CSV table of C-alpha atoms and ligand atoms in Angstrom, one decimal:
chain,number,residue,atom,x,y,z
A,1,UNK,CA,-43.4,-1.9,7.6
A,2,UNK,CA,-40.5,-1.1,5.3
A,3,UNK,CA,-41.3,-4.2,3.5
A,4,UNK,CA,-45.2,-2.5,2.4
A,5,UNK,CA,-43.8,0.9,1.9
A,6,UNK,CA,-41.1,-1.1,-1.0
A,7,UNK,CA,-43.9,-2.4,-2.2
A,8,UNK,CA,-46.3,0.7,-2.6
A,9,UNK,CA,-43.3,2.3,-4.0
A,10,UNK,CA,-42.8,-0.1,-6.5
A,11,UNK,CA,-46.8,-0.3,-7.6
A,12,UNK,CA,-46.3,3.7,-7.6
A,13,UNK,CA,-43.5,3.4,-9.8
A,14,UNK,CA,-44.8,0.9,-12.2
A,15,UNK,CA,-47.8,2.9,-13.1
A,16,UNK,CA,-45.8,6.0,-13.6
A,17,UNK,CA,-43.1,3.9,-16.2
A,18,UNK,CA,-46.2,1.9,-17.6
A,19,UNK,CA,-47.4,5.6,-18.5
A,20,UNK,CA,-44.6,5.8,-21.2
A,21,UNK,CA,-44.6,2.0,-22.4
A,22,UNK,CA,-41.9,0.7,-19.9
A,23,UNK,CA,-42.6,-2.7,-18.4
A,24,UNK,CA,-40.6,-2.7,-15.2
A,25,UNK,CA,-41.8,-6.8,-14.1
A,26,UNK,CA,-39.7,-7.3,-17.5
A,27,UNK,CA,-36.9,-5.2,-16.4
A,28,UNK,CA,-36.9,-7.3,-13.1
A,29,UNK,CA,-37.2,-10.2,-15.0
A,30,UNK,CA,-34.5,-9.4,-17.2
A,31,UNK,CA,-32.3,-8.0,-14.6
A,32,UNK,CA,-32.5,-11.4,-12.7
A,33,UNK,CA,-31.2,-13.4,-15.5
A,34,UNK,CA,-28.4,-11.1,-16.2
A,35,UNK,CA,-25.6,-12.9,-14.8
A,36,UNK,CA,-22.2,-10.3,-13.2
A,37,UNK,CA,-18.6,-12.4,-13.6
A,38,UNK,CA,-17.3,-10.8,-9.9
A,39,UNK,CA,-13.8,-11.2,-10.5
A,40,UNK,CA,-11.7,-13.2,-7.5
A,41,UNK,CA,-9.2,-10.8,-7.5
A,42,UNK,CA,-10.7,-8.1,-5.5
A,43,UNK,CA,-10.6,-10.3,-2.5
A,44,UNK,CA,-6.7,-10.5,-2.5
A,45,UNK,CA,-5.2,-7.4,-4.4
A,46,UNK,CA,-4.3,-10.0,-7.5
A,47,UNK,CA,-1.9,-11.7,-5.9
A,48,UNK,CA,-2.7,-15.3,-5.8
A,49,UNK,CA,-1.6,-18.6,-4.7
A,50,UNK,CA,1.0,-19.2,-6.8
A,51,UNK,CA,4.4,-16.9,-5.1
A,52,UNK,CA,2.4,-14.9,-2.9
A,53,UNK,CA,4.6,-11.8,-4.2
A,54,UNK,CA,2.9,-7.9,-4.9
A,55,UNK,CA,1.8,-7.8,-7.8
A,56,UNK,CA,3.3,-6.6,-10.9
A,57,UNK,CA,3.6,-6.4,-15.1
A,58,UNK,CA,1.7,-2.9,-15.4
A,59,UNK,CA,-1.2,-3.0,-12.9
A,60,UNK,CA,-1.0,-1.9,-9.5
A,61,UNK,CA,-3.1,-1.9,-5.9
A,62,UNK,CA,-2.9,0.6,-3.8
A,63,UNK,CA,-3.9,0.3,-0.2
A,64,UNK,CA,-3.2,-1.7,2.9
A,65,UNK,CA,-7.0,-2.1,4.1
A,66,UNK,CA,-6.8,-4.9,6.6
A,67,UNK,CA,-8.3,-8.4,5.6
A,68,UNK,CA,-7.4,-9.5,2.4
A,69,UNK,CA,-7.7,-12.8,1.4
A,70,UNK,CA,-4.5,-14.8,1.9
A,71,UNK,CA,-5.7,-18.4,0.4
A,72,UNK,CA,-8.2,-20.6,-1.7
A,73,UNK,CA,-10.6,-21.1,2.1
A,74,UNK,CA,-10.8,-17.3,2.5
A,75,UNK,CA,-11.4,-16.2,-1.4
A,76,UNK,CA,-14.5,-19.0,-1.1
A,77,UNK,CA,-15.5,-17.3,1.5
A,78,UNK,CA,-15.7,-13.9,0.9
A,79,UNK,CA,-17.0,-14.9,-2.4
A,80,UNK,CA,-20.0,-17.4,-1.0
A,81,UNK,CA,-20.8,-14.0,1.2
A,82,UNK,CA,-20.8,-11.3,-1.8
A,83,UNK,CA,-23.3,-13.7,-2.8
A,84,UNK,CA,-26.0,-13.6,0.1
A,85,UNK,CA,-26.0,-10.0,-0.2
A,86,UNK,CA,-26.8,-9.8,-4.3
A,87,UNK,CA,-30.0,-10.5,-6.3
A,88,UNK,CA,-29.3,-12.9,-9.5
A,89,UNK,CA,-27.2,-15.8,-10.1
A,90,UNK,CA,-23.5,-14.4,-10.8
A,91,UNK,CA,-20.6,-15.8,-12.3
A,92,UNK,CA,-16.8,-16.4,-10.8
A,93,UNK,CA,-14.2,-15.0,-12.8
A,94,UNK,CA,-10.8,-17.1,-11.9
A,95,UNK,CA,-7.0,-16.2,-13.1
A,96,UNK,CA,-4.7,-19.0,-12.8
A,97,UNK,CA,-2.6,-17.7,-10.4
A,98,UNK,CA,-5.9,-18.7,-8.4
A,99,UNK,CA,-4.8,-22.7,-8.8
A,100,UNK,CA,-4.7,-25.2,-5.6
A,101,UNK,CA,-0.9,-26.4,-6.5
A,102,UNK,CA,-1.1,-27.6,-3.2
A,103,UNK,CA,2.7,-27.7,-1.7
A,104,UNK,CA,4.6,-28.1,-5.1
A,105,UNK,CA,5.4,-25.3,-7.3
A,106,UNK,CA,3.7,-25.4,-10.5
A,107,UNK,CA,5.1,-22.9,-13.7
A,108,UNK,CA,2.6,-21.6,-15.5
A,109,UNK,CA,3.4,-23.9,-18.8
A,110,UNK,CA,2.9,-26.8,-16.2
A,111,UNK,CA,-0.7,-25.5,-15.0
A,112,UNK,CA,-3.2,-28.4,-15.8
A,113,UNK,CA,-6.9,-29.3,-15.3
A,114,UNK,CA,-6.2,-31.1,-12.2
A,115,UNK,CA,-5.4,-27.7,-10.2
A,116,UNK,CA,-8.6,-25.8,-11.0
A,117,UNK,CA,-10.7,-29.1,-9.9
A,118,UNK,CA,-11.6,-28.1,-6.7
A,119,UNK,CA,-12.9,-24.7,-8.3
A,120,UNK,CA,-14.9,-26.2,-10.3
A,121,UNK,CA,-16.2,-28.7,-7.6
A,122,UNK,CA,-17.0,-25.8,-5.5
A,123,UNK,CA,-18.7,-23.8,-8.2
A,124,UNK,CA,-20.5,-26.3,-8.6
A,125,UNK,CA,-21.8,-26.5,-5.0
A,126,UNK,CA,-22.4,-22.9,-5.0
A,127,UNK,CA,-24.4,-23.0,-8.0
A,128,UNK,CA,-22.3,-20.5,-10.1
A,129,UNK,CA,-20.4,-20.6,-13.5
A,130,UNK,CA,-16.9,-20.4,-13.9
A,131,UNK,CA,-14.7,-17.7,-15.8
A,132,UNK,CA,-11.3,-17.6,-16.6
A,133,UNK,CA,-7.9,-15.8,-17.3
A,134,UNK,CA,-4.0,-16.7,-18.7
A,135,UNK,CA,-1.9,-15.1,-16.1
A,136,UNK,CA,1.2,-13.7,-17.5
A,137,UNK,CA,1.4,-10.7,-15.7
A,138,UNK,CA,3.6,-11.1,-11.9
A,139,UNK,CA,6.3,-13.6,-12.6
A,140,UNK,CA,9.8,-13.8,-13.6
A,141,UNK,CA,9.8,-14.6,-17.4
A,142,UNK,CA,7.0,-11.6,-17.5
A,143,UNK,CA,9.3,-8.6,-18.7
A,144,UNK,CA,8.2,-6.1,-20.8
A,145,UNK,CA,7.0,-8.6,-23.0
A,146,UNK,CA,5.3,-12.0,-22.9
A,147,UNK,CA,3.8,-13.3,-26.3
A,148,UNK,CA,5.4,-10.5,-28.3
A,149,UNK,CA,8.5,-11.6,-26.8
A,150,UNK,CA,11.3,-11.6,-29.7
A,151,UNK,CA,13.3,-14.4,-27.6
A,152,UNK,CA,11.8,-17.1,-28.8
A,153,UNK,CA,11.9,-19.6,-25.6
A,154,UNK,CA,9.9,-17.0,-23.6
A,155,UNK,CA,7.1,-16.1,-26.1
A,156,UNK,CA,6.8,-20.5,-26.5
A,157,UNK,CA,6.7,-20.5,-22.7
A,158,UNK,CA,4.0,-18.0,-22.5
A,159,UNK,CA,2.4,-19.8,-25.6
A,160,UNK,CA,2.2,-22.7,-23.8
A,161,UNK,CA,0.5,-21.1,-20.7
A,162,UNK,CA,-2.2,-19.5,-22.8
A,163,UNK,CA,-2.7,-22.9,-24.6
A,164,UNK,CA,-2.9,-24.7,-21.6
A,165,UNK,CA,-5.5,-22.5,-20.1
A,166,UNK,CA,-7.5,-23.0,-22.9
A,167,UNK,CA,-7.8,-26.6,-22.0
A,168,UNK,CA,-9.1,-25.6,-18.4
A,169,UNK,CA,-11.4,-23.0,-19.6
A,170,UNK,CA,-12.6,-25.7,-21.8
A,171,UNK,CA,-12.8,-28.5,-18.8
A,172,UNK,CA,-14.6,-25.7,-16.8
A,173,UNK,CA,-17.5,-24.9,-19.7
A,174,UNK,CA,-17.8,-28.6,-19.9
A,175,UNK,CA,-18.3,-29.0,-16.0
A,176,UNK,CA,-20.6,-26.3,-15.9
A,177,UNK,CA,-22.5,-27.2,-19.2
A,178,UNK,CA,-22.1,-23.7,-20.2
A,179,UNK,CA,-19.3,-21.9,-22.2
A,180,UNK,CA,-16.3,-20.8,-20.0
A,181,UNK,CA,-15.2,-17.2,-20.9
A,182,UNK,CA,-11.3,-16.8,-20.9
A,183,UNK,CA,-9.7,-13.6,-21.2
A,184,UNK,CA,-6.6,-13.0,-22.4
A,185,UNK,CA,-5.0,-9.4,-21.5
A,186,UNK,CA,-1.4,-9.2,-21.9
A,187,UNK,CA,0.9,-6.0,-20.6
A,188,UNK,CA,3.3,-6.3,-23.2
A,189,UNK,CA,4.3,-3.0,-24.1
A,190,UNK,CA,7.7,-0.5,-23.9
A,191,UNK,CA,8.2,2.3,-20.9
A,192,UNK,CA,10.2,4.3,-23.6
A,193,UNK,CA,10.1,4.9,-27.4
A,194,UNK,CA,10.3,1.6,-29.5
A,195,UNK,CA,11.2,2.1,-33.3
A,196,UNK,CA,9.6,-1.7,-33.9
A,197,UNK,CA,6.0,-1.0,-33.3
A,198,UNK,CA,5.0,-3.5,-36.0
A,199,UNK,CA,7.4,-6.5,-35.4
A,200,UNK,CA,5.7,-7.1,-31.8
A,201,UNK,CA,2.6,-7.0,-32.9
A,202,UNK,CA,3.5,-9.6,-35.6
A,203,UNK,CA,4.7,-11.1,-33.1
A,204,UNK,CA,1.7,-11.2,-30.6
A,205,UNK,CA,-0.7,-11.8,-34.0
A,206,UNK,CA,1.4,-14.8,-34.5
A,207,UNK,CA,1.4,-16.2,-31.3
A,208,UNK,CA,-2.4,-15.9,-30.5
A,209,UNK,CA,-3.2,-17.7,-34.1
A,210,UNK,CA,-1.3,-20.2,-32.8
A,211,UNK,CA,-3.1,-20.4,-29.4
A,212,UNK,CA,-6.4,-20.2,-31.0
A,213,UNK,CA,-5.8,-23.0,-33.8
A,214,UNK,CA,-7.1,-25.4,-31.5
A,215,UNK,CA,-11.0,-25.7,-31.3
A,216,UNK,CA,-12.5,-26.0,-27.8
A,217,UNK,CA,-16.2,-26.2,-28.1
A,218,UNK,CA,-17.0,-25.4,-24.4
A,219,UNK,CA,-14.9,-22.2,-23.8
A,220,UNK,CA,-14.8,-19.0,-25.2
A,221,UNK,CA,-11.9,-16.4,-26.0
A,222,UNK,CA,-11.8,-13.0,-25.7
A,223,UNK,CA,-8.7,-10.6,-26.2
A,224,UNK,CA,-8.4,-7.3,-24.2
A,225,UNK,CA,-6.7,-4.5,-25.5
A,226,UNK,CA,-5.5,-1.5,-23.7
A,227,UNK,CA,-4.0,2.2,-23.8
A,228,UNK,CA,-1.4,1.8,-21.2
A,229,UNK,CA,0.4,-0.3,-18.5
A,230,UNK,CA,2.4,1.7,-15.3
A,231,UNK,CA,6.3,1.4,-16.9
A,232,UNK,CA,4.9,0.3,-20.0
A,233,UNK,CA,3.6,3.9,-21.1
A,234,UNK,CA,5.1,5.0,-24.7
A,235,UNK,CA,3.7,1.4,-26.4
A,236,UNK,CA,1.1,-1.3,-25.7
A,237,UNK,CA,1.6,-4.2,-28.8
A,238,UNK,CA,-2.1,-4.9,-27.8
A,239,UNK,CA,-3.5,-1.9,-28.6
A,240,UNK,CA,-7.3,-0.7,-29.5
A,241,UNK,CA,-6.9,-0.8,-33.0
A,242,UNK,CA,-4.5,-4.4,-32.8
A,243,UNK,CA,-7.3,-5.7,-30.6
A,244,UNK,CA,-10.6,-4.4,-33.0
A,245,UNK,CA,-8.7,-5.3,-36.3
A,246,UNK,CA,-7.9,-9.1,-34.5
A,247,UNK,CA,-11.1,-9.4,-33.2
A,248,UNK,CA,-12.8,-8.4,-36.3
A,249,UNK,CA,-10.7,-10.7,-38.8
A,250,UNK,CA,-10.8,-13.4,-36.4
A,251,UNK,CA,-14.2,-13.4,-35.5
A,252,UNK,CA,-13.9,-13.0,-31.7
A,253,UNK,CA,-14.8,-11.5,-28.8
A,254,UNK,CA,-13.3,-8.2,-27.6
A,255,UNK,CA,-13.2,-7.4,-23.8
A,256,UNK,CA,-13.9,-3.8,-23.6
A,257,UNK,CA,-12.4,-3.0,-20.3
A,258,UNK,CA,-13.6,0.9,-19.5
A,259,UNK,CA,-10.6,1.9,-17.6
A,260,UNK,CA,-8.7,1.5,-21.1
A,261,UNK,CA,-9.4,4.5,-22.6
A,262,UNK,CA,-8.2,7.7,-22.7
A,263,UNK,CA,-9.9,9.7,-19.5
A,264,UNK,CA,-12.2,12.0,-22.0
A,265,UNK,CA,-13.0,9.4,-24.7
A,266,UNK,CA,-16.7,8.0,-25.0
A,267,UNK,CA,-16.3,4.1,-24.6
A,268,UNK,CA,-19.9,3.6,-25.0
A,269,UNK,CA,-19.8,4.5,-28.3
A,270,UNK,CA,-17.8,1.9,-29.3
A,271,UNK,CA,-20.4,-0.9,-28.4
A,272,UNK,CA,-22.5,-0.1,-31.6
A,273,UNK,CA,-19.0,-0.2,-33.7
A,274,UNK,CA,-17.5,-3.2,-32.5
A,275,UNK,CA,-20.6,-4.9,-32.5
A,276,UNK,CA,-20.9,-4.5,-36.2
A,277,UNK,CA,-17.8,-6.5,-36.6
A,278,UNK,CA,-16.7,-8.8,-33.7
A,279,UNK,CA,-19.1,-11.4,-32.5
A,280,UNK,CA,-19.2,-11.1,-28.9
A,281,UNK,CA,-18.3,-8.3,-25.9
A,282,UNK,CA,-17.1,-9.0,-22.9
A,283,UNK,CA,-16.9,-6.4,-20.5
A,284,UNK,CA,-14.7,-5.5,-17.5
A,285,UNK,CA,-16.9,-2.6,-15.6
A,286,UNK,CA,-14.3,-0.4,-14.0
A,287,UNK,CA,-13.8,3.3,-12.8
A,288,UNK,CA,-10.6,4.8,-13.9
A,289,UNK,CA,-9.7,7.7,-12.1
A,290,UNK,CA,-7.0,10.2,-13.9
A,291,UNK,CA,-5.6,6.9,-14.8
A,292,UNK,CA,-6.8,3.3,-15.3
A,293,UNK,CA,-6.7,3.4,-11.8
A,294,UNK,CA,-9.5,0.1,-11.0
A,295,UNK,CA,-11.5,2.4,-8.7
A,296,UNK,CA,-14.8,0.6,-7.4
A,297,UNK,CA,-17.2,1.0,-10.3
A,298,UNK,CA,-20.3,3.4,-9.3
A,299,UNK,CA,-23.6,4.4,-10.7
A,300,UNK,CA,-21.4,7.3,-13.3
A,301,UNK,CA,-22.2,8.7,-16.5
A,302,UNK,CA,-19.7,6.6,-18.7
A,303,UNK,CA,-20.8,3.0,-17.2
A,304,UNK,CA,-24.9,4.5,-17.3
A,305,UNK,CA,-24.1,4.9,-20.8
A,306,UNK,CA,-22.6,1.8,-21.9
A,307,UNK,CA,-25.7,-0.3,-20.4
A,308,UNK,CA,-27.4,1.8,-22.5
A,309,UNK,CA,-25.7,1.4,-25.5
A,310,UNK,CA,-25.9,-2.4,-25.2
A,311,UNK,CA,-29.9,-2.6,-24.6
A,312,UNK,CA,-30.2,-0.2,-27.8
A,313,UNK,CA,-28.1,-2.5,-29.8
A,314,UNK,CA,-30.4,-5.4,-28.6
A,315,UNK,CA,-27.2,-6.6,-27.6
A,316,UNK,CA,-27.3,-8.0,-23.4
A,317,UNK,CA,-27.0,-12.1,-25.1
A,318,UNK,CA,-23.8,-10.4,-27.1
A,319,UNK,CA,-22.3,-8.8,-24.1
A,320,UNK,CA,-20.9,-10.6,-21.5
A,321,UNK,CA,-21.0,-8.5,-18.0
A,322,UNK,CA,-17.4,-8.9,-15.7
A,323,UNK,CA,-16.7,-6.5,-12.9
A,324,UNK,CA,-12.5,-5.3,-13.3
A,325,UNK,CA,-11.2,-3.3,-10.4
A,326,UNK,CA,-9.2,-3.9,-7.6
A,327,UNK,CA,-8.9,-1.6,-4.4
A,328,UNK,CA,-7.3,-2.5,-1.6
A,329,UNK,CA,-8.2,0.6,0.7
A,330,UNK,CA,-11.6,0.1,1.5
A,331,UNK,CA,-13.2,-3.1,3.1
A,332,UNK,CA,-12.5,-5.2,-0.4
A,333,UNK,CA,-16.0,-7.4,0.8
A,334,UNK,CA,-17.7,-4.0,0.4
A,335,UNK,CA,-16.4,-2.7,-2.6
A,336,UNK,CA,-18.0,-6.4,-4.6
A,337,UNK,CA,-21.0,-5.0,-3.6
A,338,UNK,CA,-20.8,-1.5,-4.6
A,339,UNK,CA,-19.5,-2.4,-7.9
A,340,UNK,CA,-22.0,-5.1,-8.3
A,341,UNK,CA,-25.2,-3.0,-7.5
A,342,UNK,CA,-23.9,-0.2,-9.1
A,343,UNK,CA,-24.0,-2.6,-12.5
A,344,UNK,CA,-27.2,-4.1,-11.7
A,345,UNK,CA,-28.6,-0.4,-11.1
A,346,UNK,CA,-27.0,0.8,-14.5
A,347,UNK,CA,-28.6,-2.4,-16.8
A,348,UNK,CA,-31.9,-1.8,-14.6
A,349,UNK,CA,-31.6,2.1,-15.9
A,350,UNK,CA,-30.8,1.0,-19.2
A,351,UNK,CA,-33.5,-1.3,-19.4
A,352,UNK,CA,-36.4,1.2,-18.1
A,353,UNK,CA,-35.7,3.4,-21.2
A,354,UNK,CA,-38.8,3.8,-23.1
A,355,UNK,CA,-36.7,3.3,-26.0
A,356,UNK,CA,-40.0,2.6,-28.7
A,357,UNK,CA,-41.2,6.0,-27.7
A,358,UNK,CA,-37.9,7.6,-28.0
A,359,UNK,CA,-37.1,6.0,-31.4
A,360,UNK,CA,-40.6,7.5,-32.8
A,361,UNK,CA,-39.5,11.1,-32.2
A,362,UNK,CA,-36.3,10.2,-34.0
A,363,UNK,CA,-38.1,8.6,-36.9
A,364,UNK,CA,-40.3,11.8,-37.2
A,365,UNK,CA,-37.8,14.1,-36.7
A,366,UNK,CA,-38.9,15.2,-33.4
A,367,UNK,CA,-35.6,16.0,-32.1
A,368,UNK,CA,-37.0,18.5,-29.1
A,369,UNK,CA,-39.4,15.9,-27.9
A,370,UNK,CA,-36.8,13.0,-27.9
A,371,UNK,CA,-34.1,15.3,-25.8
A,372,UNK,CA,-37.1,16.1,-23.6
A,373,UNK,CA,-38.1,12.6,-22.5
A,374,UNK,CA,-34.8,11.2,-22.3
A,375,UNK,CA,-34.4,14.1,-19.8
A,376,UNK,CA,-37.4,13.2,-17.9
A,377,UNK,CA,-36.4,9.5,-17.7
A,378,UNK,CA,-33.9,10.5,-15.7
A,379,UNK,CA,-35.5,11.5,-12.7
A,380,UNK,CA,-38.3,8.7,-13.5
A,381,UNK,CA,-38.6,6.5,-10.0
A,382,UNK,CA,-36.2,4.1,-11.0
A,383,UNK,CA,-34.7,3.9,-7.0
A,384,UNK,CA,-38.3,2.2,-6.1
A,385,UNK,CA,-37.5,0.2,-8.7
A,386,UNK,CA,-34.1,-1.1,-7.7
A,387,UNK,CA,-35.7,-1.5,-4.2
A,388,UNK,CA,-38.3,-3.9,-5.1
A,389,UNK,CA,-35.9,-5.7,-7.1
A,390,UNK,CA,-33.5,-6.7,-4.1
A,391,UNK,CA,-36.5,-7.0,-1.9
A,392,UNK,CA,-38.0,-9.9,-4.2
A,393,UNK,CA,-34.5,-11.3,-4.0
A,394,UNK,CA,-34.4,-11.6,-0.4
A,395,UNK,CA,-31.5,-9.3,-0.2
A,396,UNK,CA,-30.5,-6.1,1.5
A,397,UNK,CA,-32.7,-3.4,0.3
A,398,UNK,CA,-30.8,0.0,0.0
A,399,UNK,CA,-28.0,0.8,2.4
A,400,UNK,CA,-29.0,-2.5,4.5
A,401,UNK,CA,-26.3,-4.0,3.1
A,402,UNK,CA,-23.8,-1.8,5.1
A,403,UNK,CA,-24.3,-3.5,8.5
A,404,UNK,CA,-24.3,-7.1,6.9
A,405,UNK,CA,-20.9,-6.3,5.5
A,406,UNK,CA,-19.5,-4.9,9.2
A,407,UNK,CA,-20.7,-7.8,10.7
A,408,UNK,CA,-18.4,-9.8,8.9
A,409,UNK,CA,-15.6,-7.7,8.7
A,410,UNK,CA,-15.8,-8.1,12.6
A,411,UNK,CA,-16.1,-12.0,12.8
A,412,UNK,CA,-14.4,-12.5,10.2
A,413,UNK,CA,-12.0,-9.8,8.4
A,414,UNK,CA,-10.5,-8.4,11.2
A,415,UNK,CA,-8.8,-12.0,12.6
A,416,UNK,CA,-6.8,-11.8,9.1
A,417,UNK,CA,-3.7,-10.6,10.7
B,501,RNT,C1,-5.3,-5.0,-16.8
B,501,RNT,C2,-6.6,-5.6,-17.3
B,501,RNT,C3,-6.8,-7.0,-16.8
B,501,RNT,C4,-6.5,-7.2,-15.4
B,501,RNT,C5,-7.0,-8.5,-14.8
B,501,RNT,C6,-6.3,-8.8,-13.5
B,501,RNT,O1,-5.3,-3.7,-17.1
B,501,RNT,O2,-7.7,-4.8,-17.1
B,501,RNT,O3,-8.1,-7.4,-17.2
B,501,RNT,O4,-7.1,-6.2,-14.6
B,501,RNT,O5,-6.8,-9.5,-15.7
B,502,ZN,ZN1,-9.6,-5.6,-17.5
């Protein structure tokens, strides 16, 4: 019954989209191929395997939800269960605090291929790429600065790390016959006034030419720059314009993270300015909150628009979708889901604009009509839409999801004790 009435819905709503030249089986069919990086850290509050410590270097949880992830067995298997209740084939995203280092302690200038092999195994098994991250936030030689560090044996011991994940990121696109993505965020930054802006970011410009002078054909880097860190709030040595001027001169990929802006500023403007000078985007879909506070992304204005931006800069193969938030007060199984569908919904949206249309009025100057139908568009049945999409996926349609997701915090969430 409520399989027919998604499907009536759906024929309804085709017609009515078709009626301004949009395709919606091509949204579907786009949609479905449009892979989300779910980040492991929203299982576990970013804490890890490697010291099991809160974490720290800027970023913060808050929340004591019961049921977090407390090693490698559980993270698979919350993750293996995000995925029955998601259409498409999504990525992992991994940072390597996420190693198996088994009983031994491993440093993170020690980390190697070998502790990441049972990742990829199980990737493998699960049919889903592999993304990575250095870690060099939450440990003792993090500070206020890592690879802007003026002490020379710390900024090599965090140069090290960086290089060395490289390698795995590298071992992982290889596995996976598919380029690895690896972030690299930093924190570095000062709490109070610093009268040596530049010499850090010399510094940190120094130290990632040096990490990216070797060539790894199966991985990818991408730098993420920032406004702020929590006790690093008068300077970040990776800032916008360090990051955009690197990326740009460098030629790589710059991970717009949305909760890095200033609260009023327009991120998804930026897409069709960086775009014009960095290769790639990768992007960490967040919801900042007064703060870059890593609230569960929704269905808002600011992530609505930046899907938008990216189909009208015929840019989804430049633009590499990661989710970025951690919250640790609401059933974290729950909030992978939100975040995910609420990304899928906002590329659906995005690509159900009847952008030729819209693009004539602007050509001919028909500025009334072009504010008029991108008005309309928005009430446009783009729910029946959505529906059919998850229903053709043999996934929870709607707010079916919700039971799935107690049923598992009951056989399995709630023995986490
Ligand atoms: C921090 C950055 C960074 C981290 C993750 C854990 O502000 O957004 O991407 O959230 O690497
Ligand atoms: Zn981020």
């Amino acid at each position: 019954m409520k399989e027919e009435l998604i499907k009536k819905a759906y024929e309804v709503a085709k017609e009515r989209y078709a009626a301004i030249g949009v395709d919606t089986d091509a949204a579907i069919a786009q949609l479905e191929k449009t892979p989300i990086s779910l980040h492991c850290w929203q299982t576990d509050d970013v804490i890890g395997f490697e010291r099991n410590e809160a974490l720290s270097g800027g970023i913060m949880t808050t929340g004591n939800y019961p049921g977090r992830a407390r090693n490698v067995e559980e993270v698979r298997k919350d993750i293996a269960f995000v995925k029955t209740l998601l259409a498409g084939n999504h990525r992992l995203n991994l940072h390597e605090t996420y190693g198996e280092f088994g009983n031994k302690f491993v440093d993170r200038d020690q980390v190697e291929v070998k502790h990441f092999q049972g990742w990829i195994d199980w990737a493998k098994e699960q049919n889903m790429k592999l993304d990575f991250n250095s870690t060099s936030f939450s440990h003792p030689k993090s500070g206020n600065l890592s690879l802007a560090n003026p002490n020379k044996e710390i900024r090599e011991f965090w140069i090290e790390h960086t290089k060395r994940c490289r390698r795995i990121a590298d071992a992982m696109g290889k596995a996976q016959n598919d380029p690895c993505i690896m972030n690299i965020w930093v924190h570095d930054g000062s709490k109070d006034l610093t009268v040596k802006r530049m010499y850090y970011r010399e510094l940190f410009a120094q130290s990632l030419d040096e990490i990216l002078a070797e060539q790894l054909p199966d991985m990818k880097t991408c730098l993420e720059a920032k406004l702020f860190g929590i006790g690093l709030e008068s300077y970040t040595v990776g800032s916008h314009d360090f990051v955009a001027g690197y990326c740009a001169t460098r030629k790589l990929m710059y991970t717009l993270d949305t909760g890095h802006y200033e609260q009023t500023e327009n991120v998804s403007d930026m897409v069709a300015s960086l775009l014009l000078f960095v290769p790639e985007l990768m992007l960490h879909v967040s919801r900042p909150v007064r703060w870059d506070s890593d609230h569960v992304t929704i269905m808002d204005d600011q992530t609505q628009n930046l899907f938008k931006e990216i189909v009208r800069a015929n840019a989804l193969n430049r633009a590499h979708i990661g989710l970025d938030y951690f919250d640790a007060s609401i059933n974290r199984i729950g909030a992978y889901i939100i975040g995910t569908r609420a990304t899928q919904k906002c590329v659906l949206q995005a690509l159900l604009e009847p952008l030729p249309t819209l693009r004539k009025y602007e050509e001919n100057e028909q500025n009334f009509e072009r504010l008029a139908l991108l008005e309309e568009a928005k009430s446009l049945p783009f729910g029946a839409v959505f529906d059919y999409f998850n229903l053709k996926n043999n996934v929870p349609v709607g707010e079916e999801f919700i039971p799935a997701i107690q049923q598992y915090e009951k056989e399995e969430l709630s023995k986490r004790v």
